[in-house]
Amino acid sequence: MTKKPRAYAGQALVEYLWVIVVIALVCIPAMMFLNEAQENMFADHQDGLNAPSLVTASVDSAYNVPTSAKECKKDGWKTFVTPDGTFKNQGDCQSWVVTNGRNAPANP
């Protein structure tokens, strides 16, 4: 009767290491790709991150409110009307956007 060959003591360890190496070879490039895609997505929509989403959702459609600080530039601040009034200047408009509408416009 022949005996089955015994596995050497480190065989399981070697197999586990191979599994770890394969996982690393798959996950590291995937993480790099996803991280780059995420950075590009946020770079493209950077102004949208400051949008007063909670305020605009509850604002009546009769109001014209800015959704990004960029919209306040080049006299754009003059075109907006919020529930609390109009803006005094560009900085007033940008402040309203950055604080999500908590900083009321200077002109009631």
CSV table of N, CA and C in Angstrom, one decimal:
chain,number,residue,atom,x,y,z
A,1,MET,N,0.8,-1.2,0.0
A,1,MET,CA,0.0,0.0,0.0
A,1,MET,C,0.9,1.2,0.0
A,2,THR,N,0.6,2.1,-0.9
A,2,THR,CA,1.4,3.4,-1.0
A,2,THR,C,0.7,4.5,-0.2
A,3,LYS,N,1.5,5.2,0.4
A,3,LYS,CA,1.0,6.4,1.1
A,3,LYS,C,0.9,7.6,0.2
A,4,LYS,N,-0.1,8.4,0.5
A,4,LYS,CA,-0.2,9.7,-0.2
A,4,LYS,C,1.0,10.6,0.2
A,5,PRO,N,1.5,11.3,-0.7
A,5,PRO,CA,2.7,12.2,-0.3
A,5,PRO,C,2.1,13.3,0.6
A,6,ARG,N,2.9,13.5,1.7
A,6,ARG,CA,2.6,14.5,2.6
A,6,ARG,C,2.9,15.9,2.1
A,7,ALA,N,2.0,16.8,2.3
A,7,ALA,CA,2.2,18.2,2.0
A,7,ALA,C,3.3,18.7,2.9
A,8,TYR,N,4.2,19.5,2.3
A,8,TYR,CA,5.3,20.1,3.1
A,8,TYR,C,4.7,21.2,4.0
A,9,ALA,N,5.3,21.5,5.1
A,9,ALA,CA,4.8,22.4,6.1
A,9,ALA,C,4.4,23.7,5.6
A,10,GLY,N,5.1,24.3,4.6
A,10,GLY,CA,4.8,25.6,4.2
A,10,GLY,C,3.9,25.7,3.0
A,11,GLN,N,3.3,24.6,2.5
A,11,GLN,CA,2.5,24.6,1.3
A,11,GLN,C,1.2,25.5,1.5
A,12,ALA,N,0.6,25.4,2.6
A,12,ALA,CA,-0.6,26.2,2.8
A,12,ALA,C,-0.3,27.7,2.8
A,13,LEU,N,0.9,28.0,3.4
A,13,LEU,CA,1.3,29.4,3.5
A,13,LEU,C,1.6,29.9,2.0
A,14,VAL,N,2.2,29.1,1.2
A,14,VAL,CA,2.5,29.5,-0.2
A,14,VAL,C,1.2,29.7,-0.9
A,15,GLU,N,0.3,28.8,-0.7
A,15,GLU,CA,-1.0,29.0,-1.4
A,15,GLU,C,-1.7,30.3,-1.0
A,16,TYR,N,-1.7,30.6,0.3
A,16,TYR,CA,-2.3,31.8,0.7
A,16,TYR,C,-1.6,33.0,0.2
A,17,LEU,N,-0.3,33.0,0.1
A,17,LEU,CA,0.4,34.1,-0.5
A,17,LEU,C,0.1,34.3,-2.0
A,18,TRP,N,-0.1,33.2,-2.7
A,18,TRP,CA,-0.5,33.3,-4.1
A,18,TRP,C,-1.9,34.0,-4.2
A,19,VAL,N,-2.8,33.6,-3.4
A,19,VAL,CA,-4.1,34.2,-3.4
A,19,VAL,C,-4.0,35.7,-3.1
A,20,ILE,N,-3.2,36.1,-2.1
A,20,ILE,CA,-3.0,37.5,-1.8
A,20,ILE,C,-2.4,38.3,-3.0
A,21,VAL,N,-1.4,37.7,-3.6
A,21,VAL,CA,-0.7,38.3,-4.8
A,21,VAL,C,-1.7,38.6,-5.9
A,22,VAL,N,-2.5,37.6,-6.2
A,22,VAL,CA,-3.5,37.7,-7.3
A,22,VAL,C,-4.6,38.8,-7.0
A,23,ILE,N,-5.0,38.8,-5.7
A,23,ILE,CA,-6.0,39.8,-5.3
A,23,ILE,C,-5.4,41.2,-5.5
A,24,ALA,N,-4.1,41.3,-5.0
A,24,ALA,CA,-3.4,42.6,-5.1
A,24,ALA,C,-3.3,43.1,-6.6
A,25,LEU,N,-2.9,42.1,-7.5
A,25,LEU,CA,-2.8,42.4,-8.9
A,25,LEU,C,-4.1,42.9,-9.5
A,26,VAL,N,-5.2,42.4,-9.0
A,26,VAL,CA,-6.5,42.8,-9.6
A,26,VAL,C,-7.0,44.1,-8.9
A,27,CYS,N,-6.8,44.2,-7.6
A,27,CYS,CA,-7.4,45.4,-6.9
A,27,CYS,C,-6.7,46.7,-7.0
A,28,ILE,N,-5.3,46.6,-7.0
A,28,ILE,CA,-4.6,47.9,-7.1
A,28,ILE,C,-4.8,48.7,-8.3
A,29,PRO,N,-4.8,48.0,-9.5
A,29,PRO,CA,-5.1,48.8,-10.7
A,29,PRO,C,-6.6,49.3,-10.7
A,30,ALA,N,-7.5,48.5,-10.2
A,30,ALA,CA,-8.9,48.9,-10.2
A,30,ALA,C,-9.0,50.1,-9.3
A,31,MET,N,-8.4,50.1,-8.1
A,31,MET,CA,-8.5,51.2,-7.2
A,31,MET,C,-7.9,52.5,-7.8
A,32,MET,N,-6.8,52.3,-8.6
A,32,MET,CA,-6.2,53.5,-9.2
A,32,MET,C,-7.1,54.1,-10.3
A,33,PHE,N,-7.7,53.2,-11.0
A,33,PHE,CA,-8.7,53.7,-12.1
A,33,PHE,C,-9.9,54.4,-11.5
A,34,LEU,N,-10.5,53.8,-10.4
A,34,LEU,CA,-11.6,54.4,-9.8
A,34,LEU,C,-11.3,55.7,-9.1
A,35,ASN,N,-10.1,55.8,-8.5
A,35,ASN,CA,-9.7,57.0,-7.8
A,35,ASN,C,-9.6,58.1,-8.9
A,36,GLU,N,-9.0,57.8,-10.0
A,36,GLU,CA,-8.8,58.8,-11.1
A,36,GLU,C,-10.2,59.3,-11.6
A,37,ALA,N,-11.0,58.3,-11.8
A,37,ALA,CA,-12.4,58.6,-12.3
A,37,ALA,C,-13.1,59.5,-11.3
A,38,GLN,N,-13.0,59.2,-10.1
A,38,GLN,CA,-13.6,60.0,-9.0
A,38,GLN,C,-13.1,61.4,-9.0
A,39,GLU,N,-11.8,61.6,-9.1
A,39,GLU,CA,-11.2,62.9,-9.1
A,39,GLU,C,-11.6,63.7,-10.3
A,40,ASN,N,-11.7,63.1,-11.4
A,40,ASN,CA,-12.2,63.8,-12.6
A,40,ASN,C,-13.6,64.2,-12.5
A,41,MET,N,-14.4,63.4,-11.9
A,41,MET,CA,-15.8,63.7,-11.7
A,41,MET,C,-16.0,64.9,-10.8
A,42,PHE,N,-15.2,65.0,-9.7
A,42,PHE,CA,-15.3,66.1,-8.8
A,42,PHE,C,-14.7,67.3,-9.4
A,43,ALA,N,-13.7,67.2,-10.2
A,43,ALA,CA,-13.0,68.4,-10.8
A,43,ALA,C,-14.0,69.0,-11.8
A,44,ASP,N,-14.7,68.2,-12.5
A,44,ASP,CA,-15.7,68.7,-13.5
A,44,ASP,C,-16.8,69.4,-12.9
A,45,HIS,N,-17.2,69.0,-11.7
A,45,HIS,CA,-18.4,69.6,-11.0
A,45,HIS,C,-18.0,70.3,-9.7
A,46,GLN,N,-16.9,71.0,-9.7
A,46,GLN,CA,-16.4,71.6,-8.4
A,46,GLN,C,-17.4,72.7,-8.0
A,47,ASP,N,-17.9,73.5,-8.9
A,47,ASP,CA,-18.8,74.5,-8.5
A,47,ASP,C,-20.1,74.0,-8.0
A,48,GLY,N,-20.5,72.8,-8.4
A,48,GLY,CA,-21.8,72.2,-8.0
A,48,GLY,C,-21.7,71.7,-6.6
A,49,LEU,N,-20.5,71.5,-6.0
A,49,LEU,CA,-20.4,71.1,-4.6
A,49,LEU,C,-20.9,72.1,-3.6
A,50,ASN,N,-20.9,73.4,-4.0
A,50,ASN,CA,-21.3,74.4,-3.1
A,50,ASN,C,-22.8,74.8,-3.3
A,51,ALA,N,-23.4,74.1,-4.2
A,51,ALA,CA,-24.8,74.5,-4.5
A,51,ALA,C,-25.7,74.3,-3.3
A,52,PRO,N,-26.6,75.3,-3.1
A,52,PRO,CA,-27.5,75.2,-2.0
A,52,PRO,C,-28.7,74.2,-2.3
A,53,SER,N,-28.4,73.0,-2.3
A,53,SER,CA,-29.4,72.0,-2.7
A,53,SER,C,-30.6,72.0,-1.8
A,54,LEU,N,-30.4,72.1,-0.5
A,54,LEU,CA,-31.5,72.1,0.4
A,54,LEU,C,-32.4,73.3,0.3
A,55,VAL,N,-31.7,74.5,0.0
A,55,VAL,CA,-32.5,75.7,-0.1
A,55,VAL,C,-33.3,75.7,-1.4
A,56,THR,N,-32.6,75.3,-2.5
A,56,THR,CA,-33.3,75.4,-3.8
A,56,THR,C,-34.4,74.4,-3.9
A,57,ALA,N,-34.4,73.3,-3.2
A,57,ALA,CA,-35.4,72.3,-3.2
A,57,ALA,C,-36.7,72.8,-2.6
A,58,SER,N,-36.6,73.7,-1.6
A,58,SER,CA,-37.7,74.2,-0.9
A,58,SER,C,-38.1,75.6,-1.4
A,59,VAL,N,-37.4,76.2,-2.3
A,59,VAL,CA,-37.7,77.6,-2.8
A,59,VAL,C,-38.8,77.5,-3.8
A,60,ASP,N,-39.7,78.4,-3.8
A,60,ASP,CA,-40.8,78.5,-4.7
A,60,ASP,C,-40.2,78.8,-6.1
A,61,SER,N,-40.9,78.3,-7.1
A,61,SER,CA,-40.4,78.5,-8.5
A,61,SER,C,-40.4,79.9,-9.0
A,62,ALA,N,-41.0,80.8,-8.2
A,62,ALA,CA,-41.0,82.3,-8.6
A,62,ALA,C,-39.7,82.9,-8.3
A,63,TYR,N,-38.8,82.3,-7.6
A,63,TYR,CA,-37.5,82.9,-7.2
A,63,TYR,C,-36.5,82.3,-8.2
A,64,ASN,N,-35.5,83.2,-8.5
A,64,ASN,CA,-34.4,82.8,-9.3
A,64,ASN,C,-33.1,82.8,-8.4
A,65,VAL,N,-32.6,81.7,-8.0
A,65,VAL,CA,-31.5,81.6,-7.0
A,65,VAL,C,-30.3,81.1,-7.7
A,66,PRO,N,-29.1,81.5,-7.3
A,66,PRO,CA,-27.8,80.9,-7.9
A,66,PRO,C,-27.6,79.6,-7.3
A,67,THR,N,-27.0,78.7,-8.1
A,67,THR,CA,-26.7,77.3,-7.7
A,67,THR,C,-25.2,77.2,-7.5
A,68,SER,N,-24.4,78.1,-8.0
A,68,SER,CA,-22.9,78.1,-7.8
A,68,SER,C,-22.4,79.5,-7.7
A,69,ALA,N,-21.2,79.6,-7.0
A,69,ALA,CA,-20.6,80.9,-6.8
A,69,ALA,C,-20.2,81.5,-8.2
A,70,LYS,N,-19.9,80.6,-9.2
A,70,LYS,CA,-19.5,81.1,-10.5
A,70,LYS,C,-20.6,81.9,-11.2
A,71,GLU,N,-21.9,81.5,-10.9
A,71,GLU,CA,-23.0,82.2,-11.5
A,71,GLU,C,-23.1,83.7,-11.0
A,72,CYS,N,-22.5,84.0,-9.9
A,72,CYS,CA,-22.6,85.3,-9.3
A,72,CYS,C,-21.6,86.3,-10.0
A,73,LYS,N,-20.6,85.8,-10.7
A,73,LYS,CA,-19.6,86.6,-11.4
A,73,LYS,C,-20.2,87.4,-12.6
A,74,LYS,N,-19.5,88.4,-13.0
A,74,LYS,CA,-19.8,89.2,-14.2
A,74,LYS,C,-21.2,89.7,-14.2
A,75,ASP,N,-21.5,90.3,-13.0
A,75,ASP,CA,-22.8,90.9,-12.8
A,75,ASP,C,-24.0,90.0,-12.8
A,76,GLY,N,-23.7,88.7,-12.7
A,76,GLY,CA,-24.8,87.7,-12.6
A,76,GLY,C,-25.6,87.8,-11.3
A,77,TRP,N,-24.9,88.3,-10.3
A,77,TRP,CA,-25.6,88.5,-9.0
A,77,TRP,C,-26.8,89.5,-9.1
A,78,LYS,N,-26.8,90.3,-10.1
A,78,LYS,CA,-27.9,91.3,-10.3
A,78,LYS,C,-29.2,90.6,-10.8
A,79,THR,N,-29.1,89.4,-11.3
A,79,THR,CA,-30.2,88.7,-11.9
A,79,THR,C,-31.0,87.8,-11.0
A,80,PHE,N,-30.5,87.6,-9.8
A,80,PHE,CA,-31.1,86.7,-8.9
A,80,PHE,C,-32.0,87.3,-7.8
A,81,VAL,N,-33.0,86.6,-7.5
A,81,VAL,CA,-34.0,87.0,-6.5
A,81,VAL,C,-34.2,85.8,-5.6
A,82,THR,N,-34.0,85.9,-4.3
A,82,THR,CA,-34.2,84.8,-3.3
A,82,THR,C,-35.4,85.1,-2.5
A,83,PRO,N,-35.9,84.2,-1.7
A,83,PRO,CA,-37.0,84.4,-0.9
A,83,PRO,C,-36.7,85.6,0.2
A,84,ASP,N,-35.4,85.8,0.5
A,84,ASP,CA,-35.1,86.8,1.5
A,84,ASP,C,-34.7,88.1,0.8
A,85,GLY,N,-34.7,88.3,-0.5
A,85,GLY,CA,-34.4,89.5,-1.1
A,85,GLY,C,-33.4,89.4,-2.2
A,86,THR,N,-32.8,90.5,-2.6
A,86,THR,CA,-31.8,90.5,-3.7
A,86,THR,C,-30.4,90.7,-3.1
A,87,PHE,N,-29.4,90.6,-4.0
A,87,PHE,CA,-28.0,90.7,-3.5
A,87,PHE,C,-27.5,92.1,-3.7
A,88,LYS,N,-26.7,92.6,-2.8
A,88,LYS,CA,-26.1,93.9,-2.8
A,88,LYS,C,-24.9,93.9,-3.8
A,89,ASN,N,-24.1,92.8,-3.9
A,89,ASN,CA,-23.0,92.8,-4.7
A,89,ASN,C,-22.6,91.3,-5.0
A,90,GLN,N,-21.5,91.1,-5.7
A,90,GLN,CA,-21.1,89.8,-6.1
A,90,GLN,C,-20.7,89.0,-4.8
A,91,GLY,N,-20.0,89.6,-3.9
A,91,GLY,CA,-19.6,88.9,-2.7
A,91,GLY,C,-20.8,88.4,-1.8
A,92,ASP,N,-21.9,89.3,-1.8
A,92,ASP,CA,-23.1,88.9,-1.1
A,92,ASP,C,-23.7,87.7,-1.7
A,93,CYS,N,-23.7,87.6,-3.0
A,93,CYS,CA,-24.3,86.5,-3.8
A,93,CYS,C,-23.5,85.2,-3.5
A,94,GLN,N,-22.2,85.3,-3.6
A,94,GLN,CA,-21.3,84.2,-3.4
A,94,GLN,C,-21.4,83.7,-1.9
A,95,SER,N,-21.5,84.6,-1.0
A,95,SER,CA,-21.7,84.2,0.4
A,95,SER,C,-22.9,83.4,0.6
A,96,TRP,N,-24.0,83.8,-0.1
A,96,TRP,CA,-25.3,83.1,0.0
A,96,TRP,C,-25.1,81.7,-0.5
A,97,VAL,N,-24.4,81.5,-1.6
A,97,VAL,CA,-24.2,80.2,-2.2
A,97,VAL,C,-23.4,79.3,-1.3
A,98,VAL,N,-22.3,79.8,-0.8
A,98,VAL,CA,-21.4,79.0,0.0
A,98,VAL,C,-22.0,78.6,1.3
A,99,THR,N,-22.9,79.4,1.9
A,99,THR,CA,-23.5,79.1,3.2
A,99,THR,C,-24.8,78.4,3.0
A,100,ASN,N,-25.1,78.0,1.7
A,100,ASN,CA,-26.4,77.3,1.4
A,100,ASN,C,-27.6,78.1,1.8
A,101,GLY,N,-27.5,79.4,1.6
A,101,GLY,CA,-28.7,80.3,1.9
A,101,GLY,C,-28.8,80.7,3.3
A,102,ARG,N,-27.9,80.3,4.2
A,102,ARG,CA,-28.1,80.7,5.6
A,102,ARG,C,-27.7,82.2,5.8
A,103,ASN,N,-26.8,82.7,4.9
A,103,ASN,CA,-26.4,84.1,5.0
A,103,ASN,C,-27.4,84.9,4.1
A,104,ALA,N,-28.3,85.5,4.7
A,104,ALA,CA,-29.4,86.2,3.9
A,104,ALA,C,-28.8,87.4,3.1
A,105,PRO,N,-29.4,87.7,1.9
A,105,PRO,CA,-28.9,88.8,1.1
A,105,PRO,C,-29.0,90.1,1.8
A,106,ALA,N,-28.2,91.1,1.5
A,106,ALA,CA,-28.2,92.3,2.2
A,106,ALA,C,-29.4,93.2,1.8
A,107,ASN,N,-30.0,93.0,0.6
A,107,ASN,CA,-31.1,93.8,0.2
A,107,ASN,C,-32.4,93.0,0.4
A,108,PRO,N,-33.2,93.3,1.5
A,108,PRO,CA,-34.4,92.6,1.7
A,108,PRO,C,-35.5,92.9,0.7
